[in-house]
CSV table of C-alpha atoms and ligand atoms in Angstrom, one decimal:
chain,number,residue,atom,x,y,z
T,1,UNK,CA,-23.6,6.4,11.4
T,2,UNK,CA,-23.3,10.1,11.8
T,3,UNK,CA,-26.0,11.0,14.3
T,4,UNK,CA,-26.8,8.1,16.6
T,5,UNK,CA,-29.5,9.1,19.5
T,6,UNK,CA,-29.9,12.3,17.7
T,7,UNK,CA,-33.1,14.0,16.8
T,8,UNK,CA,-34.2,15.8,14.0
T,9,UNK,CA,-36.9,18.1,13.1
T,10,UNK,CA,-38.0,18.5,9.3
T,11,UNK,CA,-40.5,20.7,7.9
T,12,UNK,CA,-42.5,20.1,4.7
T,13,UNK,CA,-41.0,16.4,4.9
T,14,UNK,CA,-43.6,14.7,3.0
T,15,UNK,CA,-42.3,15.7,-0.6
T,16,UNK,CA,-38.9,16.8,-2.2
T,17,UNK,CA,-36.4,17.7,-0.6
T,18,UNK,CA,-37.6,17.9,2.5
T,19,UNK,CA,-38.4,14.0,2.2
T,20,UNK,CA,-34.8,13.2,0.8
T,21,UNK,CA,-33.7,15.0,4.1
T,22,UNK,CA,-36.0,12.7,6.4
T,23,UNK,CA,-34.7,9.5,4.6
T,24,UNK,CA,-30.9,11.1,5.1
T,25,UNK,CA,-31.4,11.6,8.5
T,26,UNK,CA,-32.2,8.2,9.1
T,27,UNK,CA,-30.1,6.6,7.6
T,28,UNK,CA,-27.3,8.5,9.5
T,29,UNK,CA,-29.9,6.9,12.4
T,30,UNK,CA,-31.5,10.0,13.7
T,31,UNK,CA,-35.4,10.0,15.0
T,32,UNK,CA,-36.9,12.4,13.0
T,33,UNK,CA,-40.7,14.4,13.3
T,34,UNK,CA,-41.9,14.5,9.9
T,35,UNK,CA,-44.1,17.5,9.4
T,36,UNK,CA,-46.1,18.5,6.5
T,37,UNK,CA,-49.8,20.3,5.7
T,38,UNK,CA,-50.3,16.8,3.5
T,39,UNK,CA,-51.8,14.4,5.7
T,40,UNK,CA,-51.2,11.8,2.9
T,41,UNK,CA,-47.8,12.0,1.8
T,42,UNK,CA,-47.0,12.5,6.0
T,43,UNK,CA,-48.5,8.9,6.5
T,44,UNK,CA,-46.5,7.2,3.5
T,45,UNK,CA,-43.1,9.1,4.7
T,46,UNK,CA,-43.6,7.5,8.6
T,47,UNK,CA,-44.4,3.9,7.1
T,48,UNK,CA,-41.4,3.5,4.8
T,49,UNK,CA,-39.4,4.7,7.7
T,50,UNK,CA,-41.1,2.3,10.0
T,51,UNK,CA,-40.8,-0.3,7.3
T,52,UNK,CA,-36.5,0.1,7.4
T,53,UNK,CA,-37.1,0.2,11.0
T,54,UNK,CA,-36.4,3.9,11.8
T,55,UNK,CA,-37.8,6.1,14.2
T,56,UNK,CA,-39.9,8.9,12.8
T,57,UNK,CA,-42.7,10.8,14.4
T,58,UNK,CA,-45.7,12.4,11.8
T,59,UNK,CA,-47.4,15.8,12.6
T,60,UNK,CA,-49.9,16.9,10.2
T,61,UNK,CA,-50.2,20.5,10.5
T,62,UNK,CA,-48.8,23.9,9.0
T,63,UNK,CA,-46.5,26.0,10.0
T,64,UNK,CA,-48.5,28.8,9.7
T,65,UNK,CA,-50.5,28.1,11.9
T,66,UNK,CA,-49.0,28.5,16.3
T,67,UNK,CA,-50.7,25.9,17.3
T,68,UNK,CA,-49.6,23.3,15.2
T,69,UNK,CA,-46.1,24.4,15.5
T,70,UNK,CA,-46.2,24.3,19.4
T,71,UNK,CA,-47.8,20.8,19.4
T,72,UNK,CA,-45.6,19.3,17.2
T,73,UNK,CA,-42.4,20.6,18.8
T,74,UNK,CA,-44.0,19.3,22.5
T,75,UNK,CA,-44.8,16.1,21.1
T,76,UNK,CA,-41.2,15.5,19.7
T,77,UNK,CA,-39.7,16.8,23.0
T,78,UNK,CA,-42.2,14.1,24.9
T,79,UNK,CA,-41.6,10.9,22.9
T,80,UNK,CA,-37.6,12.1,22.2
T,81,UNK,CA,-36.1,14.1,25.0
T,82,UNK,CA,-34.5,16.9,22.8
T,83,UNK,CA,-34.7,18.5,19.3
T,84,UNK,CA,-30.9,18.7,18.2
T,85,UNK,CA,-31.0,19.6,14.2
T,86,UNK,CA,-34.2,21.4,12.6
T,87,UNK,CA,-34.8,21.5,8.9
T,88,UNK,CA,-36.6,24.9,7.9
T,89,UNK,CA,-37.8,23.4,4.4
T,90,UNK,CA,-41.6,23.6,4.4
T,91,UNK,CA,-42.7,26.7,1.8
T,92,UNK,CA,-44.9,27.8,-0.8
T,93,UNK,CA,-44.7,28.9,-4.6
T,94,UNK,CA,-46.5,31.6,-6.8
T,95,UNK,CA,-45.7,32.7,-10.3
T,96,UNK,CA,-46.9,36.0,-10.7
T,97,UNK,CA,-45.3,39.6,-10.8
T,98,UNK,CA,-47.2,42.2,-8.6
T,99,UNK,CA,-49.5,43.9,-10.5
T,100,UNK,CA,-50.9,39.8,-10.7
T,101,UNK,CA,-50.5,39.6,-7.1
T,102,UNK,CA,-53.3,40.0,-4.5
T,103,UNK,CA,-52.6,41.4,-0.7
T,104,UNK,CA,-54.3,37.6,0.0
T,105,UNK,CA,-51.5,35.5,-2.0
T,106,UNK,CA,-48.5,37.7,-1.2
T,107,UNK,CA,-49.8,37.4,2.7
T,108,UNK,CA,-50.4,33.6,2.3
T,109,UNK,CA,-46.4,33.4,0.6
T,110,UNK,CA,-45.5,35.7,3.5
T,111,UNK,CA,-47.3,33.5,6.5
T,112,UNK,CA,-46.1,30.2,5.1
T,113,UNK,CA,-42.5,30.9,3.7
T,114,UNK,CA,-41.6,33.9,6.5
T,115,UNK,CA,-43.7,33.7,9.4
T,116,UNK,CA,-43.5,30.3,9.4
T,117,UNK,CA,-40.0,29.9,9.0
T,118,UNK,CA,-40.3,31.9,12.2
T,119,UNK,CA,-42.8,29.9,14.3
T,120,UNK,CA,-41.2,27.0,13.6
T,121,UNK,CA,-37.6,28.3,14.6
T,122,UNK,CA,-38.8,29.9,17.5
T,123,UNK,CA,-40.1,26.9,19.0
T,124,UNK,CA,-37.5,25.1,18.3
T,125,UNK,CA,-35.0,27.4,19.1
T,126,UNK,CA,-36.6,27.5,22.7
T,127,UNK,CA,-36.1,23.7,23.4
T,128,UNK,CA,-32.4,24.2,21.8
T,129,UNK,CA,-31.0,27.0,24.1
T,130,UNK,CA,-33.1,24.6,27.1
T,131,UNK,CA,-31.0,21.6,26.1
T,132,UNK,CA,-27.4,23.7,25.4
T,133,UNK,CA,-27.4,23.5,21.5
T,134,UNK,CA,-29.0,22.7,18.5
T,135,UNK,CA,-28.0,23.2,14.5
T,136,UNK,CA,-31.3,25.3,12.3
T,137,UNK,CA,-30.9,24.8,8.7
T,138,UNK,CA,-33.3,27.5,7.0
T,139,UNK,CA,-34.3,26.1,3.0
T,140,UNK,CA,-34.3,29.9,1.1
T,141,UNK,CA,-33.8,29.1,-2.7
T,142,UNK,CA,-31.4,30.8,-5.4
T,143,UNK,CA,-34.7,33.6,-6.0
T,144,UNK,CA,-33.5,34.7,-2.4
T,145,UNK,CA,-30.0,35.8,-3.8
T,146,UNK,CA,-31.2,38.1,-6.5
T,147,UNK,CA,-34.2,38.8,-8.3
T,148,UNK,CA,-36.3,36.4,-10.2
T,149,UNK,CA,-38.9,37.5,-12.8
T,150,UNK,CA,-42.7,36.9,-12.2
T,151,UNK,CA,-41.8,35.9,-8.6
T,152,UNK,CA,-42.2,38.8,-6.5
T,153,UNK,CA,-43.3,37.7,-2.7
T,154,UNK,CA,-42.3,34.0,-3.3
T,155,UNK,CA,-37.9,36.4,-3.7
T,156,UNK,CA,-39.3,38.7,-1.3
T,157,UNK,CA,-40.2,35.8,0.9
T,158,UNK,CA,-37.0,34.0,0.2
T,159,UNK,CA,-34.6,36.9,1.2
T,160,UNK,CA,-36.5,37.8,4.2
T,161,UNK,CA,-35.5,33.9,5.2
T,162,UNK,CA,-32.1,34.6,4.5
T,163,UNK,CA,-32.1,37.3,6.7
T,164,UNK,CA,-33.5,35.4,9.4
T,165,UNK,CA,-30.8,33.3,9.4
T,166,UNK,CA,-28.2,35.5,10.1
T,167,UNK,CA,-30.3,37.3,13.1
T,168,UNK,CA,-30.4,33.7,14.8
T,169,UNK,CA,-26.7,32.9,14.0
T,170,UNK,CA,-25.8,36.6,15.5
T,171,UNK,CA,-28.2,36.2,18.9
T,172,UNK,CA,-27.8,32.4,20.1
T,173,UNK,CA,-24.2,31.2,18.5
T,174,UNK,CA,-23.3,32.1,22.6
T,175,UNK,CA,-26.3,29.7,23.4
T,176,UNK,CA,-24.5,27.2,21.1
T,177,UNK,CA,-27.0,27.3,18.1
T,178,UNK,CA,-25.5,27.4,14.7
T,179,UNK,CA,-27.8,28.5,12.2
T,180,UNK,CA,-27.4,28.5,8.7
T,181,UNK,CA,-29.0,28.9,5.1
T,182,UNK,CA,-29.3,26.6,2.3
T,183,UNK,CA,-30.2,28.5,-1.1
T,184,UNK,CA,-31.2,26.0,-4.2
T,185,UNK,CA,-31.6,26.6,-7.1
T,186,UNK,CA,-33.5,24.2,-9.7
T,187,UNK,CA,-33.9,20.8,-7.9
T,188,UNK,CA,-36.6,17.9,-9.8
T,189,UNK,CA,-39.5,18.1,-7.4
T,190,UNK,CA,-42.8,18.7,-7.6
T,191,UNK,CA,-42.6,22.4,-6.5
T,192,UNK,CA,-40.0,22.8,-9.5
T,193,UNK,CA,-41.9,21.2,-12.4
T,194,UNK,CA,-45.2,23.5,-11.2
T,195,UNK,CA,-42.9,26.2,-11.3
T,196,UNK,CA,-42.1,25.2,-15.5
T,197,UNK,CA,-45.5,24.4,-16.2
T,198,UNK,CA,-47.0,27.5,-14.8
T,199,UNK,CA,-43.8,30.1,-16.5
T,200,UNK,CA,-44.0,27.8,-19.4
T,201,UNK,CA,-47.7,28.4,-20.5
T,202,UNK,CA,-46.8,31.8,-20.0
T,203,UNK,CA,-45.2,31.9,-23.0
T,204,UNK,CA,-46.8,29.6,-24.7
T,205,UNK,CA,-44.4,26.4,-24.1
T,206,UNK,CA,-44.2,23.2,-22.0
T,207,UNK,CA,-42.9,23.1,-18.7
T,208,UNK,CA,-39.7,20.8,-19.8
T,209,UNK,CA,-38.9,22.7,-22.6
T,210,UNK,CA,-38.5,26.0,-20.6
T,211,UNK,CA,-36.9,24.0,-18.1
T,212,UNK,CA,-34.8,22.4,-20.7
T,213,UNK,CA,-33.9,25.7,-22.3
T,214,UNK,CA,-33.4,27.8,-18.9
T,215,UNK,CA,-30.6,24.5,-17.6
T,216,UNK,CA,-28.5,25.1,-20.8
T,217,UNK,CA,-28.7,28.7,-21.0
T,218,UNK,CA,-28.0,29.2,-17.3
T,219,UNK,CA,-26.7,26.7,-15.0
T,220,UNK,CA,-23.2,26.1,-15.8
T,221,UNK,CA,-23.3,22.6,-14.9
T,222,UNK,CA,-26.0,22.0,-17.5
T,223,UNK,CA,-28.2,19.8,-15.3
T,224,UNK,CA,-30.8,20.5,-12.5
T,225,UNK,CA,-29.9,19.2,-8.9
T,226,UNK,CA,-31.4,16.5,-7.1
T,227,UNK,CA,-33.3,16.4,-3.8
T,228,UNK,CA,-30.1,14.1,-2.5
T,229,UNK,CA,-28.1,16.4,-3.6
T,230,UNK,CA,-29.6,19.1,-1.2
T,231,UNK,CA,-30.0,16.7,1.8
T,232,UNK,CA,-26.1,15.8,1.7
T,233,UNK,CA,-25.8,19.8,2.5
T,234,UNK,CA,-28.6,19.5,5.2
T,235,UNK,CA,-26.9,16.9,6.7
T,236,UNK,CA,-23.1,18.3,6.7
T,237,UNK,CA,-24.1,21.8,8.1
T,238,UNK,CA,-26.1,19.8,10.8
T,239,UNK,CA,-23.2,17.4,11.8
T,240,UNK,CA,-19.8,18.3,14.0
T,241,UNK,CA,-17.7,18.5,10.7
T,242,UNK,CA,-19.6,22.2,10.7
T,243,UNK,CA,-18.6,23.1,13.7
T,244,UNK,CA,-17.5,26.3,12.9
T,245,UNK,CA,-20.3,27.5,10.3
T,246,UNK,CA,-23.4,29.5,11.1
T,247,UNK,CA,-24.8,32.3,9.2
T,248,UNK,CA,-23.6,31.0,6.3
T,249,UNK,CA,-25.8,31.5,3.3
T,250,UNK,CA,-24.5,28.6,0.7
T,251,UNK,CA,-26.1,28.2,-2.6
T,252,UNK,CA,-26.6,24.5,-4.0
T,253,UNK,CA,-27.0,25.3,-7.6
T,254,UNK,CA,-24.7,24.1,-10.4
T,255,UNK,CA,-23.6,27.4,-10.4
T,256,UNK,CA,-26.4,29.3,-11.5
T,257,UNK,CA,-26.0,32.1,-9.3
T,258,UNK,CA,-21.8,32.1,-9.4
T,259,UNK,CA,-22.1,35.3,-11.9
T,260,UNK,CA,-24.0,36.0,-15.8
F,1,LIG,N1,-37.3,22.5,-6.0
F,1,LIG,C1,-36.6,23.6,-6.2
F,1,LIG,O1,-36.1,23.8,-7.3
F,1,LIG,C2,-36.3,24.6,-5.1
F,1,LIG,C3,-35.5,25.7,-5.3
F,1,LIG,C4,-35.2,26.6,-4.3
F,1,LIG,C5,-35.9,26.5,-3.1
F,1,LIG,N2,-36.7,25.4,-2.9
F,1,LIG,C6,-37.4,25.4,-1.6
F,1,LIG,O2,-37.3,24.1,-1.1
F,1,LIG,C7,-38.3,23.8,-0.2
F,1,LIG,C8,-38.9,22.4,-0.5
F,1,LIG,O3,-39.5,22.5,-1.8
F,1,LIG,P1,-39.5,21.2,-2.7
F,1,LIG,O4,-39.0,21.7,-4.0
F,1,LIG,O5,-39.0,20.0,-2.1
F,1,LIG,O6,-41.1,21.2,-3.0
F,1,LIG,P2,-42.3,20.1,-2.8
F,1,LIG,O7,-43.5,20.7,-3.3
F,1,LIG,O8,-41.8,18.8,-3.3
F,1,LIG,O9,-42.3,20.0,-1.2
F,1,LIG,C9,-42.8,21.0,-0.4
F,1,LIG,C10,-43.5,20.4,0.8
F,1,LIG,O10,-43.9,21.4,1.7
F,1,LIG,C11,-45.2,21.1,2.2
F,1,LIG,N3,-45.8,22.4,2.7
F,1,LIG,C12,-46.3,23.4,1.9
F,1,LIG,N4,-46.8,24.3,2.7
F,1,LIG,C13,-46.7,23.9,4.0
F,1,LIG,C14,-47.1,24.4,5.2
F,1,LIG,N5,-47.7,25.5,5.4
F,1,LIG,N6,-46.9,23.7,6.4
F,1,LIG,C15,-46.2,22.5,6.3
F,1,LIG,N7,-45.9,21.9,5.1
F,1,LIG,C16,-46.1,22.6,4.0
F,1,LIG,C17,-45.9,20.5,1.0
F,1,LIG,O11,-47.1,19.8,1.4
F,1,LIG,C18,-44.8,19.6,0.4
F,1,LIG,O12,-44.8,18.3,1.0
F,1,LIG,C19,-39.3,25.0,-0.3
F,1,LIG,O13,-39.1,25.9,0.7
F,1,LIG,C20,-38.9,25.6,-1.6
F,1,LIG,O14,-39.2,27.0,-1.7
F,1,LIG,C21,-37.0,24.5,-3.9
């Protein structure tokens, strides 16, 4: 096992990726706070892990939101001593170009995707430089890299994220923080299919077949990704064989955004 005794943090854990991360985590047997808005999905992550006999800790709350953030990062530190890998995956979609975007969605893609990107990493970042070191793993997305039609706050959102990244790696890698940024591209989740559905009936089609038609058009690997495949990332840039990464900004996309 790769992180024995170790603790990990994971945001928007209840579905997707972020879920494939918690059971990664451990299984590598990490304790692990499982955070997500949905109370549900929150409740069926911390049984199964229970069930396999792990150790995992639910917090139903946004990161959005201060509060939540603050108590969930005291809680962990109460019941586990120490936060020493966080998972920055927690975010938000919308499919629409500006002129279809109102000042409230772009501000609620903005609070949940940026600024809470930020609450949650400056929280955590606190109890990291407290306890000599810790590894942030920030969850941007290929839309991030360059610019992606009818998504204008959720790539404005994205890039900002990446950004982030590299201010952290620059101001604590003396504190012995690494910080780095994971940028995916399309990955079978919930979030993704949405994402075909809602361009799809744009133009008139099904979600799949967009999908289906955007895979072999312009992923060179010709297949979408899975949420393992994105954890196995989270967990390398989290353990001591990346000891000498941070601010690294490393897509996990078939090759989609390697060039046209
Ligand atoms: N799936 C993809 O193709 C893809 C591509 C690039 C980037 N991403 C990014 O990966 C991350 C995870 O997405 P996913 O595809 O696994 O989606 P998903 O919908 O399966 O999971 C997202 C989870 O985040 C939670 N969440 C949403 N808002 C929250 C909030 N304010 N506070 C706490 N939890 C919240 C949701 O409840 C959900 O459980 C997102 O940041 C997304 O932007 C996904």
């Amino acid at each position: 096992m790769k992180f024995p005794g170790k603790v990990a943090f994971v945001t928007g854990a209840g579905s997707g990726i972020g879920q494939a991360t918690v059971r990664a985590f451990v299984a590598e047997g990490a304790a692990v706070t499982v955070f997500d808005v949905n109370g549900a999905s929150v409740r069926s992550v911390v049984e199964e892990i229970a069930i396999a006999g792990g150790r995992a800790y639910g917090f139903v709350g946004s990161i959005a939101d201060s509060a939540h953030v603050e108590e969930a990062v005291f809680e962990t530190v109460k019941r586990y001593g120490r936060i020493d890998y966080l998972f920055n995956n927690a975010g938000t979609e919308l499919i629409a170009p500006l002129l279809e975007t109102s000042v409230d969605q772009w501000d609620e893609v903005m609070n949940v995707n940026l600024r809470g990107t930020m609450l949650v990493s400056k929280a955590v970042l606190a109890e990291m430089v407290r306890t000599g070191g810790g590894v942030i793993t920030n969850n941007a997305s290929d839309a991030g890299l360059r610019g992606i039609r009818v998504n204008a706050a959720y790539s404005t959102s994205k890039a900002a994220v990446i950004h982030l990244t590299r201010s952290i790696a620059l101001d604590y890698a003396q504190q012995g923080v690494r910080c780095n940024c994971i940028c995916p591209g399309c990955i079978r989740t919930p979030l993704c299919e949405r994402f075909n559905e809602e361009v799809g009936a744009r133009h008139g089609r099904s979600g799949e077949d967009m999908l289906n038609e955007f895979v072999m058009t312009n992923i060179p690997m010709e297949r979408v990704g899975t949420p393992e495949e994105v954890a196995s990332v989270v967990l390398f840039l989290s353990s001591s064989e990346a000891a000498y990464v941070t601010g690294a900004v490393i897509p996990i996309d078939g090759g989609l955004t390697a060039g046209m």
